[in-house]
Structure formats: C-alpha cells, structure tokens
Short mmCIF file of C-alpha atoms in Angstrom, two decimals:
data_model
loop_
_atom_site.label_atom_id
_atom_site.label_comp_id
_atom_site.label_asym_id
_atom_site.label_seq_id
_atom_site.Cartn_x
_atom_site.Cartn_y
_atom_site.Cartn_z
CA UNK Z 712 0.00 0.00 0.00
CA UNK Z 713 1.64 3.19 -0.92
CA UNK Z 714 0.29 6.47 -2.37
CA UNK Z 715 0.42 9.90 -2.09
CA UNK Z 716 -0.89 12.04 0.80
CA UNK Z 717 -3.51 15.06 0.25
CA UNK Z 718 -1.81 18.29 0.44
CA UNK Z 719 1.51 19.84 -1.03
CA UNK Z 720 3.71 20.34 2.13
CA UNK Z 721 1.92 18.25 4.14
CA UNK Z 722 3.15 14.73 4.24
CA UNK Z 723 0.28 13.17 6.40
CA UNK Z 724 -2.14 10.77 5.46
CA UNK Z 725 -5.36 12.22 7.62
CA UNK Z 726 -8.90 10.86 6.46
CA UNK Z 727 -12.14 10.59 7.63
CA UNK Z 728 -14.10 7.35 7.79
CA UNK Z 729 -16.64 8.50 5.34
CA UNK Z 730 -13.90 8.76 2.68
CA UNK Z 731 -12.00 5.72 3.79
CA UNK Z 732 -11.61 2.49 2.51
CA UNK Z 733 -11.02 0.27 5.60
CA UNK Z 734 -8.91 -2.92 6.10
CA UNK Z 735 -7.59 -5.68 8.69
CA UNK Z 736 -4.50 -7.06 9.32
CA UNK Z 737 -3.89 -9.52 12.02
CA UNK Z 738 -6.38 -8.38 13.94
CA UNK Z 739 -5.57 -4.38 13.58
CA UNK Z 740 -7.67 -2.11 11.54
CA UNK Z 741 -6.70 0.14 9.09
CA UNK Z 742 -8.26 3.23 7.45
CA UNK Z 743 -6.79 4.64 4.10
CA UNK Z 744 -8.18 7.84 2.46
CA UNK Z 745 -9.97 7.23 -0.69
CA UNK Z 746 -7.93 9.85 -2.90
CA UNK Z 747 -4.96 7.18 -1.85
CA UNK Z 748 -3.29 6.37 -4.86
CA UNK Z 749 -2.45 3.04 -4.95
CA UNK Z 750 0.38 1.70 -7.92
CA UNK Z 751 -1.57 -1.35 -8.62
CA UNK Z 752 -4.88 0.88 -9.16
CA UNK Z 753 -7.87 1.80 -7.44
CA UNK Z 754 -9.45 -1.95 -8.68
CA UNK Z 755 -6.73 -3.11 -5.65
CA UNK Z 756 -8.71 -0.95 -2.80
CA UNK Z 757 -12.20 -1.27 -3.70
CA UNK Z 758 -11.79 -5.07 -4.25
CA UNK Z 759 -10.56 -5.88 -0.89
CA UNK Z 760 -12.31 -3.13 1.17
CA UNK Z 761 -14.33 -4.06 4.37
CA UNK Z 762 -11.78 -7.63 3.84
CA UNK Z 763 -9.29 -9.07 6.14
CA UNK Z 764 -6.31 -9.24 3.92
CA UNK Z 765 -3.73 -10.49 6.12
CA UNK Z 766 -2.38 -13.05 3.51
CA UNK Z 767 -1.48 -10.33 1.50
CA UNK Z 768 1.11 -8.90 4.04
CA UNK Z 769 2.67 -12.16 5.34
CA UNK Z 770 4.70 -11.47 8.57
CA UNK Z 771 8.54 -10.56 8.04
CA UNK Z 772 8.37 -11.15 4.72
CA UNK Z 773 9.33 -9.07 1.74
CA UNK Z 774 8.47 -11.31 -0.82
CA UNK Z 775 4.58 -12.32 -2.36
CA UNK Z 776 2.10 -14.89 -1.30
CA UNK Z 777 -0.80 -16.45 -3.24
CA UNK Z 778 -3.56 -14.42 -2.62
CA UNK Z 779 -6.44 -13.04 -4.72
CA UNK Z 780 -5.59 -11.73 -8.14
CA UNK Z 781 -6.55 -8.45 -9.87
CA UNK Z 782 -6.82 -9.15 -13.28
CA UNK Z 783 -4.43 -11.35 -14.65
CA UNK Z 784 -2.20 -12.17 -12.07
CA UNK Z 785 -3.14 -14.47 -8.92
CA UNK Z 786 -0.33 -13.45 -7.17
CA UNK Z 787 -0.03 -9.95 -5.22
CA UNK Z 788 3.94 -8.84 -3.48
CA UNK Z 789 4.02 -6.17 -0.51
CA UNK Z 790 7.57 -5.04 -0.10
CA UNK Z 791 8.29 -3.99 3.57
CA UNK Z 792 8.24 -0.11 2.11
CA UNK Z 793 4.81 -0.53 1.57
CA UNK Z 794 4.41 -2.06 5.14
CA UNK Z 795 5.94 0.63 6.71
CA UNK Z 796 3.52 3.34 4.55
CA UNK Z 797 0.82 1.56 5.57
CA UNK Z 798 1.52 0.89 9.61
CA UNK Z 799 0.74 4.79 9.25
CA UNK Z 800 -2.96 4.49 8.46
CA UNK Z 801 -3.05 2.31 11.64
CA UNK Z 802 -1.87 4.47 14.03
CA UNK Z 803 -4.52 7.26 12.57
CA UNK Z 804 -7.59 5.20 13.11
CA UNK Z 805 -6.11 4.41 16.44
CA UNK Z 806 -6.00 7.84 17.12
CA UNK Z 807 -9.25 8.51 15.96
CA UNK Z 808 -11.17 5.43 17.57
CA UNK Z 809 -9.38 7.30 21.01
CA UNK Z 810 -10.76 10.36 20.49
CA UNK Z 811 -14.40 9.12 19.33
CA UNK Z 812 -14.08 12.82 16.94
CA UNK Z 813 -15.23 10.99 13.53
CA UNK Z 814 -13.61 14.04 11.75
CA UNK Z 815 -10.26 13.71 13.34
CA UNK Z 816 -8.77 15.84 15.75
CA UNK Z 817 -6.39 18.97 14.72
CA UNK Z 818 -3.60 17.12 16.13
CA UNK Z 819 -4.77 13.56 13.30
CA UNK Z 820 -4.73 16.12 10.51
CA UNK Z 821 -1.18 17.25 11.32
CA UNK Z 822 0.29 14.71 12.97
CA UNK Z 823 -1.82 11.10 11.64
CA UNK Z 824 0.93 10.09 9.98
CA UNK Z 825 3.38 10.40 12.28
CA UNK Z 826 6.17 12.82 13.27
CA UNK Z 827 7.22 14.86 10.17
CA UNK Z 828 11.06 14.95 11.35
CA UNK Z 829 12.84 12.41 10.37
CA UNK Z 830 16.20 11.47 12.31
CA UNK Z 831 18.87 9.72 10.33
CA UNK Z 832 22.15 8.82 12.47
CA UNK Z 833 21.45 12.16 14.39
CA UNK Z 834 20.94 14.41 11.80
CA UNK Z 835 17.14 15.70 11.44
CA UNK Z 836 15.29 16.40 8.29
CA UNK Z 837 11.65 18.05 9.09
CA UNK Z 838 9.67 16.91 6.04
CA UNK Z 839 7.12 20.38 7.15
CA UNK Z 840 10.10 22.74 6.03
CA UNK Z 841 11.62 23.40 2.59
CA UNK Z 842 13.46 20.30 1.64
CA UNK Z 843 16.06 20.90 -0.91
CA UNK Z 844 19.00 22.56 1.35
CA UNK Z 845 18.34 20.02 4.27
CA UNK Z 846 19.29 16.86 2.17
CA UNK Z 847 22.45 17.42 1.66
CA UNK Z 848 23.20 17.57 5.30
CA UNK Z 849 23.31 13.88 5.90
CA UNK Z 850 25.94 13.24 3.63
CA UNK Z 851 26.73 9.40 3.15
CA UNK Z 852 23.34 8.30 5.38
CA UNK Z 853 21.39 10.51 2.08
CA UNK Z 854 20.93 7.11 -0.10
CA UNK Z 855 19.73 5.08 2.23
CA UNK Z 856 17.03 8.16 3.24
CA UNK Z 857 15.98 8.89 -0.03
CA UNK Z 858 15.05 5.19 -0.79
CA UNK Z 859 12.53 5.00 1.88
CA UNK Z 860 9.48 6.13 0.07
CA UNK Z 861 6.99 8.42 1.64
CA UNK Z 862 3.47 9.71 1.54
CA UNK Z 863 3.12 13.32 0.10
CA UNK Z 864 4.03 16.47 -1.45
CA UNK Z 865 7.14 18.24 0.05
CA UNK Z 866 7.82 22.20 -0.13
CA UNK Z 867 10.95 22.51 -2.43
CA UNK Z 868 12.47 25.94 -1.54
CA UNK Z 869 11.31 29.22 0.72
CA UNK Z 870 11.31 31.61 -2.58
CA UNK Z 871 7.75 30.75 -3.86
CA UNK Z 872 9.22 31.91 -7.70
CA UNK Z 873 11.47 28.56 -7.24
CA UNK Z 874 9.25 26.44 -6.00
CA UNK Z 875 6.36 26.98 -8.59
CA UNK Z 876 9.38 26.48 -11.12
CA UNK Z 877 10.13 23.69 -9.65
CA UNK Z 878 6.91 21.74 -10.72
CA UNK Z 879 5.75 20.37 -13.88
CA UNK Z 880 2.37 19.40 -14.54
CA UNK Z 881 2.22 16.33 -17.26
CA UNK Z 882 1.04 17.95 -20.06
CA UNK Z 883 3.81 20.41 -20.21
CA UNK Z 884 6.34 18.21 -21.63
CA UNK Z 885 4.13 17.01 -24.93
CA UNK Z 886 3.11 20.85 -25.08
CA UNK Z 887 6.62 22.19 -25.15
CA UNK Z 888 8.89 19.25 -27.40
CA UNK Z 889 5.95 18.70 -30.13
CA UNK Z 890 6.55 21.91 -31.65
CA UNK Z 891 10.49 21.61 -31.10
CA UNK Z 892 10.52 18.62 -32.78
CA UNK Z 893 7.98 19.82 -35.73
CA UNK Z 894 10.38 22.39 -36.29
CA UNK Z 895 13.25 19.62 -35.94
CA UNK Z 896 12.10 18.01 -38.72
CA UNK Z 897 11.17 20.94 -41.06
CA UNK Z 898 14.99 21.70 -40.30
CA UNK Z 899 16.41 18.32 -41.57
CA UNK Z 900 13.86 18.47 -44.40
CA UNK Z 901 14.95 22.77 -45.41
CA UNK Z 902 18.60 21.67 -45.30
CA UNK Z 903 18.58 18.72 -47.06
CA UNK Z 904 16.55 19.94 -50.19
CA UNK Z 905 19.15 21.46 -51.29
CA UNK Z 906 20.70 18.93 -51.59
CA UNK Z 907 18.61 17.22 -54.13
CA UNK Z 908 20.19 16.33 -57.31
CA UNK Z 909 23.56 17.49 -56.16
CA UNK Z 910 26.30 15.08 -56.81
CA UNK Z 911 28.45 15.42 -53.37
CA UNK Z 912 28.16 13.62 -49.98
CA UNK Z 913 24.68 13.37 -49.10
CA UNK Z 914 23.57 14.90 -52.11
CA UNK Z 915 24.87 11.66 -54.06
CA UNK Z 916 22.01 9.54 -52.10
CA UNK Z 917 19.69 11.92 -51.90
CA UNK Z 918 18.87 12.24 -55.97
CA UNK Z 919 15.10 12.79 -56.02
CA UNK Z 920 12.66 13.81 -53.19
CA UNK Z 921 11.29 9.96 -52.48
CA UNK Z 922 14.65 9.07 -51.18
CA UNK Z 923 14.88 12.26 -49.17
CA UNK Z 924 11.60 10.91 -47.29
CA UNK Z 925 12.89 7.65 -47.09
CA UNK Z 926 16.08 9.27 -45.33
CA UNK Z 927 14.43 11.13 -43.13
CA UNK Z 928 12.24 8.91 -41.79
CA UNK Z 929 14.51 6.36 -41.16
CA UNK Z 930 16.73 8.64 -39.12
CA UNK Z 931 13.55 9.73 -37.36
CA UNK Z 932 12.47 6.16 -36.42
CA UNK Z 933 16.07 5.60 -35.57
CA UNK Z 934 16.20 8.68 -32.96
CA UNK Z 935 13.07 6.87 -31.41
CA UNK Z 936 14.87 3.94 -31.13
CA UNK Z 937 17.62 5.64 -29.52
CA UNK Z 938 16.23 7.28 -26.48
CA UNK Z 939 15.54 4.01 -25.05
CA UNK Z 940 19.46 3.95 -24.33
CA UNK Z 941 19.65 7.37 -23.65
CA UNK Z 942 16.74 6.76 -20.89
CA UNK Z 943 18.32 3.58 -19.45
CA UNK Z 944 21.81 5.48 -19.56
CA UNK Z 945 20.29 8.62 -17.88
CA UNK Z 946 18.77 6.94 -15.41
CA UNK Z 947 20.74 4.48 -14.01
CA UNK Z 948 24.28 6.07 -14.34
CA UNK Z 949 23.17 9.70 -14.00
CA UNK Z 950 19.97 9.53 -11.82
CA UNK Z 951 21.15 7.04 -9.85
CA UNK Z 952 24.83 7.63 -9.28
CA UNK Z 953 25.79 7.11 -5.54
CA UNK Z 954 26.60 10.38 -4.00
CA UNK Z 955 27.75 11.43 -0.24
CA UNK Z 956 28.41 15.19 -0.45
CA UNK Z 957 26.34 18.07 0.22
CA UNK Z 958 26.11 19.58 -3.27
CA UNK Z 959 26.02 16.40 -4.74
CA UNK Z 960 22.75 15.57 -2.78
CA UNK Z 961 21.27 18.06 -3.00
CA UNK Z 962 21.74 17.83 -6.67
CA UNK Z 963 20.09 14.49 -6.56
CA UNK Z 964 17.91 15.26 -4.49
CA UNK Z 965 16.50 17.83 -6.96
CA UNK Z 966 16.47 16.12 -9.81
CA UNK Z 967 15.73 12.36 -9.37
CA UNK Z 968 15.87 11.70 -5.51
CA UNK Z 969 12.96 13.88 -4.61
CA UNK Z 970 10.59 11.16 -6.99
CA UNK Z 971 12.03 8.63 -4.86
CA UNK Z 972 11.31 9.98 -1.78
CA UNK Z 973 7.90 10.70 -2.56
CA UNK Z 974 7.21 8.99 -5.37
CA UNK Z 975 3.35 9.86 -5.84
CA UNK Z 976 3.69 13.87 -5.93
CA UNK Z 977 2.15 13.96 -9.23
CA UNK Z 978 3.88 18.17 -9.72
CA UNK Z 979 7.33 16.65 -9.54
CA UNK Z 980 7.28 13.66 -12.07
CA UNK Z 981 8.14 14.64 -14.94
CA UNK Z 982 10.91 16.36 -15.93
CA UNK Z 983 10.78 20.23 -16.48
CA UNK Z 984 12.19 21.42 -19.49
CA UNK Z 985 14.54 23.89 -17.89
CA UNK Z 986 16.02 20.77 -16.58
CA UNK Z 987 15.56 18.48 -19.68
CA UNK Z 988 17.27 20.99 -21.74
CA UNK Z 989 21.07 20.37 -20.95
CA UNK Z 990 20.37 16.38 -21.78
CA UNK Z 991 18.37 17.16 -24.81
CA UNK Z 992 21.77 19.50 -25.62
CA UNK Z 993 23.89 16.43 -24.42
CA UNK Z 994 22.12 14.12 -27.10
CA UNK Z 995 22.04 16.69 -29.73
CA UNK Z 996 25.94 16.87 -29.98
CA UNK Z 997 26.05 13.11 -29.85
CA UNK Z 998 24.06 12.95 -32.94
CA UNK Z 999 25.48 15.74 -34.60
CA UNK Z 1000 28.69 14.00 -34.94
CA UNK Z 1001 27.52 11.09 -36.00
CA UNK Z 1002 24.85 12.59 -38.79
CA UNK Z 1003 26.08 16.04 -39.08
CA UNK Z 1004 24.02 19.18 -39.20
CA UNK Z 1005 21.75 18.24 -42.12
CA UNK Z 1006 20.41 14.84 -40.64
CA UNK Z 1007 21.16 15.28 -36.65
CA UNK Z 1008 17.72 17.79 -36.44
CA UNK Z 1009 15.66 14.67 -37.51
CA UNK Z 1010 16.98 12.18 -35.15
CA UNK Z 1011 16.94 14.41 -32.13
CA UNK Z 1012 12.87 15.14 -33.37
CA UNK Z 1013 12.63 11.51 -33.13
CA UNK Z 1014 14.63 11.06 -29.67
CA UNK Z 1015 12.53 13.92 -27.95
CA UNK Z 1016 9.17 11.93 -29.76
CA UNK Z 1017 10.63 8.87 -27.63
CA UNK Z 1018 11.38 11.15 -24.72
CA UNK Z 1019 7.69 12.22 -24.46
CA UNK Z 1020 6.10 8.47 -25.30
CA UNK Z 1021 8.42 7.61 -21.78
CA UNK Z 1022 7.26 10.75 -19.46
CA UNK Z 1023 3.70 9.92 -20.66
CA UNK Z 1024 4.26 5.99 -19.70
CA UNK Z 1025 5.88 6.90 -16.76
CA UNK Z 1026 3.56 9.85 -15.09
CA UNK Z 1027 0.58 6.94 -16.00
CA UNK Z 1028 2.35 4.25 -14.39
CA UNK Z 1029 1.88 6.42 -11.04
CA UNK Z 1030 -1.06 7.62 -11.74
CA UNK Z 1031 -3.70 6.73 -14.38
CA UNK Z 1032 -6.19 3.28 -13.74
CA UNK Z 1033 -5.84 1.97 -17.64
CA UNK Z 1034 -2.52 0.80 -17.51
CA UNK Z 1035 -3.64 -1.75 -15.61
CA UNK Z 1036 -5.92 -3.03 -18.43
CA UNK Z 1037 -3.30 -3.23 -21.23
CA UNK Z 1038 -0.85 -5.88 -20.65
CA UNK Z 1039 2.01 -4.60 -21.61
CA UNK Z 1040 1.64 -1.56 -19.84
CA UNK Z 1041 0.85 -3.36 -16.65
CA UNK Z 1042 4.08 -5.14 -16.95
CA UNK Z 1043 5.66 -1.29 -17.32
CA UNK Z 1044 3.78 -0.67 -14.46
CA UNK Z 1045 4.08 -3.45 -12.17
CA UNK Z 1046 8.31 -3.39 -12.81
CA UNK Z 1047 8.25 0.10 -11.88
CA UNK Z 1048 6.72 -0.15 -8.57
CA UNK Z 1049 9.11 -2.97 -8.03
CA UNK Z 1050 11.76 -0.26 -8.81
CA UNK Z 1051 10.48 2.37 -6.64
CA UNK Z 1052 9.44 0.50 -3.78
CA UNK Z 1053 11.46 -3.02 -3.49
CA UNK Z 1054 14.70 -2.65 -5.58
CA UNK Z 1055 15.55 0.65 -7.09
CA UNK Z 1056 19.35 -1.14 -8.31
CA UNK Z 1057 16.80 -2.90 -11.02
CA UNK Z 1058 14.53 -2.01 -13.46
CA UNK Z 1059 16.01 1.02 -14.62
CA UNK Z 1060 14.02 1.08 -18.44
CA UNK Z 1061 11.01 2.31 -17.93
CA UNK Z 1062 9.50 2.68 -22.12
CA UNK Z 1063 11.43 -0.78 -22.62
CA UNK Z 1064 12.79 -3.48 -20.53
CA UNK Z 1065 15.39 -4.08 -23.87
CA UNK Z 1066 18.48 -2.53 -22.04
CA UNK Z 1067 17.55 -3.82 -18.50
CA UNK Z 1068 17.95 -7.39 -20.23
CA UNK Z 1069 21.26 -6.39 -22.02
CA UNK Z 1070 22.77 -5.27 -19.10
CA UNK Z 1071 21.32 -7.74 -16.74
CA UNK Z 1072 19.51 -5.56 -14.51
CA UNK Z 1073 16.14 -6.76 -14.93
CA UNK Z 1074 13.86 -7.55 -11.68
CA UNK Z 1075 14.61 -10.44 -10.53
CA UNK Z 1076 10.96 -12.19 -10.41
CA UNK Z 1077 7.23 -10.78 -11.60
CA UNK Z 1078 5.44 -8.82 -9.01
CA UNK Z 1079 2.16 -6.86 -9.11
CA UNK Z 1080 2.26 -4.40 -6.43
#
C-alpha cells in the first residue's frame, strides 16, 4: 500500500471514515483515504475493502504470497516499504477510535501520519520545512534516506518563484517538445533539399525527393529507437549515481531523488524542461557528430518523440487506472513499482525493458504491487 498524501507540504495521510476504505491485518484495523493512490490501481482498494487481507502482508516477509488476483495475475507482493507506509494508516484510526471525533482531531490532521522529522544517524530532516538545502546535510546516510518512500508532497524551496518552477504538470512536456521537434524536422527536411540532385556527400544519395523521405524517416524512427538507451543510460548512471556530499545531494535530491522519496507527488514527475534541456543538448551533440548538421535535427525530433512516449508511460504508471488493463503496460507498471518501492538497483528502463535485459539488470521475479 503506498500512495500519495492530500496536500503539497503536508506529508500526512489524515482521512475521515466517510472517505475511507477500511482494512484488517492480524487483527488491527486500518483506514486509508480514498484519494490514496495506490500503484496497482484503485481496482486493488475497492476489491478488498471491508476484507481481512492479512495473507497479502505475510509477517517478516518481503516477498509475495498467493492471494487473490486483480486481473491477470493471482499473485499480489508487498515489499516492507509498503508495510511501513501503511503501519501509518493504523496508528490514525487508532488515534481517531481514542478520540471518538469521527472528523479527526487537529492534532490527526497534522500529525496522523506520524512525526514529520525524520532522524537519520542524528541528523534531522523536518519533512514540514523546505526540503532541498536540508538533504544534503546527511551526507553518506542521504541514499539510504531517499530510498525510503513516503506519503506526500514536500515544499521545495522558501522563494515561492522557485518552487512553482520547480513543478511540472504532465502535459507540459508534450506541449513544449511537439513543436520543437515539428520544427526539428522541417529543419532536416529545409537543409537537405538542397541537396537534391547534387552530386556530393549526401547529395549523391539523396537524388530525387522519395529518397529524401525515405532518409528522413529512417533517421527519425532511428532517434526513437535511440532514447531508449539514452533513458536507461540517464537513469541508471546519471539519476542514480551514488553520492555522499552536500552539493552532490542536493543535486540528486533535486532532480531524481525527490521522486524517490515521494514517489506519488504527481507536480514533480516529470521532468521540467529547464532541466531536460542540458540532456536534450547532451544528445544533440552526440548525434550531430555522427549525422552532421543536415540529418542530426531529424533524429533528435525523433529522440525527444521517444522522450515524451516515456514521461507519458511513466507519469501513468503512477497515476492513471488503464494501464492496468493493457498488458504490456501493466508489466511497465508493475516493474516500476518494483523499482520504486522493493529494488531501485533494477529495473532502470522504464519505455522498454530491452536494455535492463542487455545489461542484466532486470527484476529479478514478476510482481504486481
């Protein structure tokens, strides 16, 4: 069970028991907040509602059980991240049961979810207060910290111009690289009619306007093909490189490590294109000197296409129900969570497992979570 809490800055899980769905575990009852978004879906919650689902959290175990399926699968894994989320819920009914207020007391919605400073070998981070220039303060403890997922949406920075710039919504990225990469393409296509007819270089090949088409879209379809290394590269050696300073934290932190951390705050998903725009320049000059400046505008339209087609995957993977009724992306899905919640050293592809199998760093075993 994990899921995002209800406010930005406020990393609580508070509910009422009108707008609850409610569960037992061994004998202990636990209330979770409707709006909880769950990464196997909503179908998850509703399903097992009002249930005793103690066989799907089998004690000191991070592995699965057969249990009751959800669509194709029969078998449901917990990870002990999702344990620890959901011991959280607990103590909030408790509270509330104590107080007999069906609302919840002032002191469930602030403090339901338990205390909001964290202590990590001494050092405290208080999850209420802007985040970004605490991380780096706990130096080689950070990694271990920012793979413990929690509920939420975290304030960024005290300047409210940065932290509005620091969030993305979704459709951003589609509305900002579609017309780049239109204008990509009219580029590669402007230069390279020139060239038609011409007997030199490029011009040699390209001798009438069919083959210019042909040329074109093949380098386009090849730049799609290419982001899925550049994602799995990107990812694992850049997003996930192992750092210990304070500036390197807190650079991680900002740009990767704040999705683990709270990996349901739907504003800081995707990537903003501020901060897309040095990898997009990074990729550019790759394929620049391999296809030069008539043919390199082409493939980088068809790398940013496959950069969008993996944002839009991935922000749905967190957050959108039909995933879960297309196979393929319920695989996505399901190897994601696994990522986020039980192993982030595996399952770095997120638009194609290809590389993880290359490179051997596929999950080890199927999991719905």
């Amino acid at each position: 069970a994990e899921g995002r809490g209800r406010e930005e800055g406020d990393t609580s899980a508070s509910s009422t028991p009108s707008a609850s769905w409610r569960f037992t575990i061994r004998e202990r009852r636990y209330c979770v907040p409707k709006d909880f978004q769950h990464p196997g879906g909503q179908g998850w919650m509703r399903q097992h509602t009002g249930k005793d689902i103690s066989h799907l959290f089998p004690s000191g175990t991070d592995g699965g059980v057969d249990g009751e399926g959800c669509g194709k699968s029969a078998v449901h894994f917990h990870s002990s991240a999702a344990v620890r989320l959901l011991e959280r819920f607990h103590r909030l009914e408790k509270e509330q049961s104590e107080s007999g207020d069906a609302e919840g007391s002032e002191v469930d919605k602030k403090d339901g979810a338990g205390s909001k400073v964290e202590v990590v070998n001494g050092v405290s981070i208080d999850l209420c207060k802007p985040l970004v220039f605490q991380v780096g303060k706990l130096r080689e403890n950070y990694q271990e910290w920012v793979h413990k997922p929690e509920l939420g949406k975290p304030r960024f920075f005290r300047s409210e111009f940065c932290e509005q710039l620091s969030k993305t919504k979704w459709w951003v990225v589609p509305l900002v690289w579609i017309p780049v990469s239109i204008y990509l393409v009219f580029l590669s296509l402007w230069r390279c009619e020139g060239l038609v007819g011409t007997g030199d270089g490029l011009g040699s090949v390209i001798n009438k306007r069919g083959n210019l088409a042909a040329i074109l879209l093949i380098c386009f379809v090849f730049g799609t093909l290419f982001w899925s290394l550049v994602e799995y590269a990107v990812h694992r050696f850049m997003f996930h490189v192992d750092t210990s300073s304070y500036w390197c934290n807190t650079l991680h932190f900002m740009f990767h490590g704040c999705h683990h951390k709270f990996p349901m705050d739907d504003m800081r998903l995707v990537m903003p294109p501020a901060g897309a725009l040095p990898i997009v320049l990074m990729v550019y000059a790759v394929e620049y000197l391999f296809f030069g400046a008539y043919l390199a505008p082409v493939v980088l339209a068809g790398t940013l296409t496959g950069y969008m087609v993996y944002d839009m995957i991935h922000y749905h993977c967190h957050f959108s129900e039909f995933t879960n009724r297309i196979e393929w992306l319920r695989q996505i899905r399901s190897s994601h969570m696994d990522h986020h919640y039980r192993d982030f050293t595996k399952g770095f592809g997120i638009s194609t497992p290809t590389w993880d199998f290359v490179l051997s760093t596929q999950r080890s075993k199927a999991s719905l979570l």
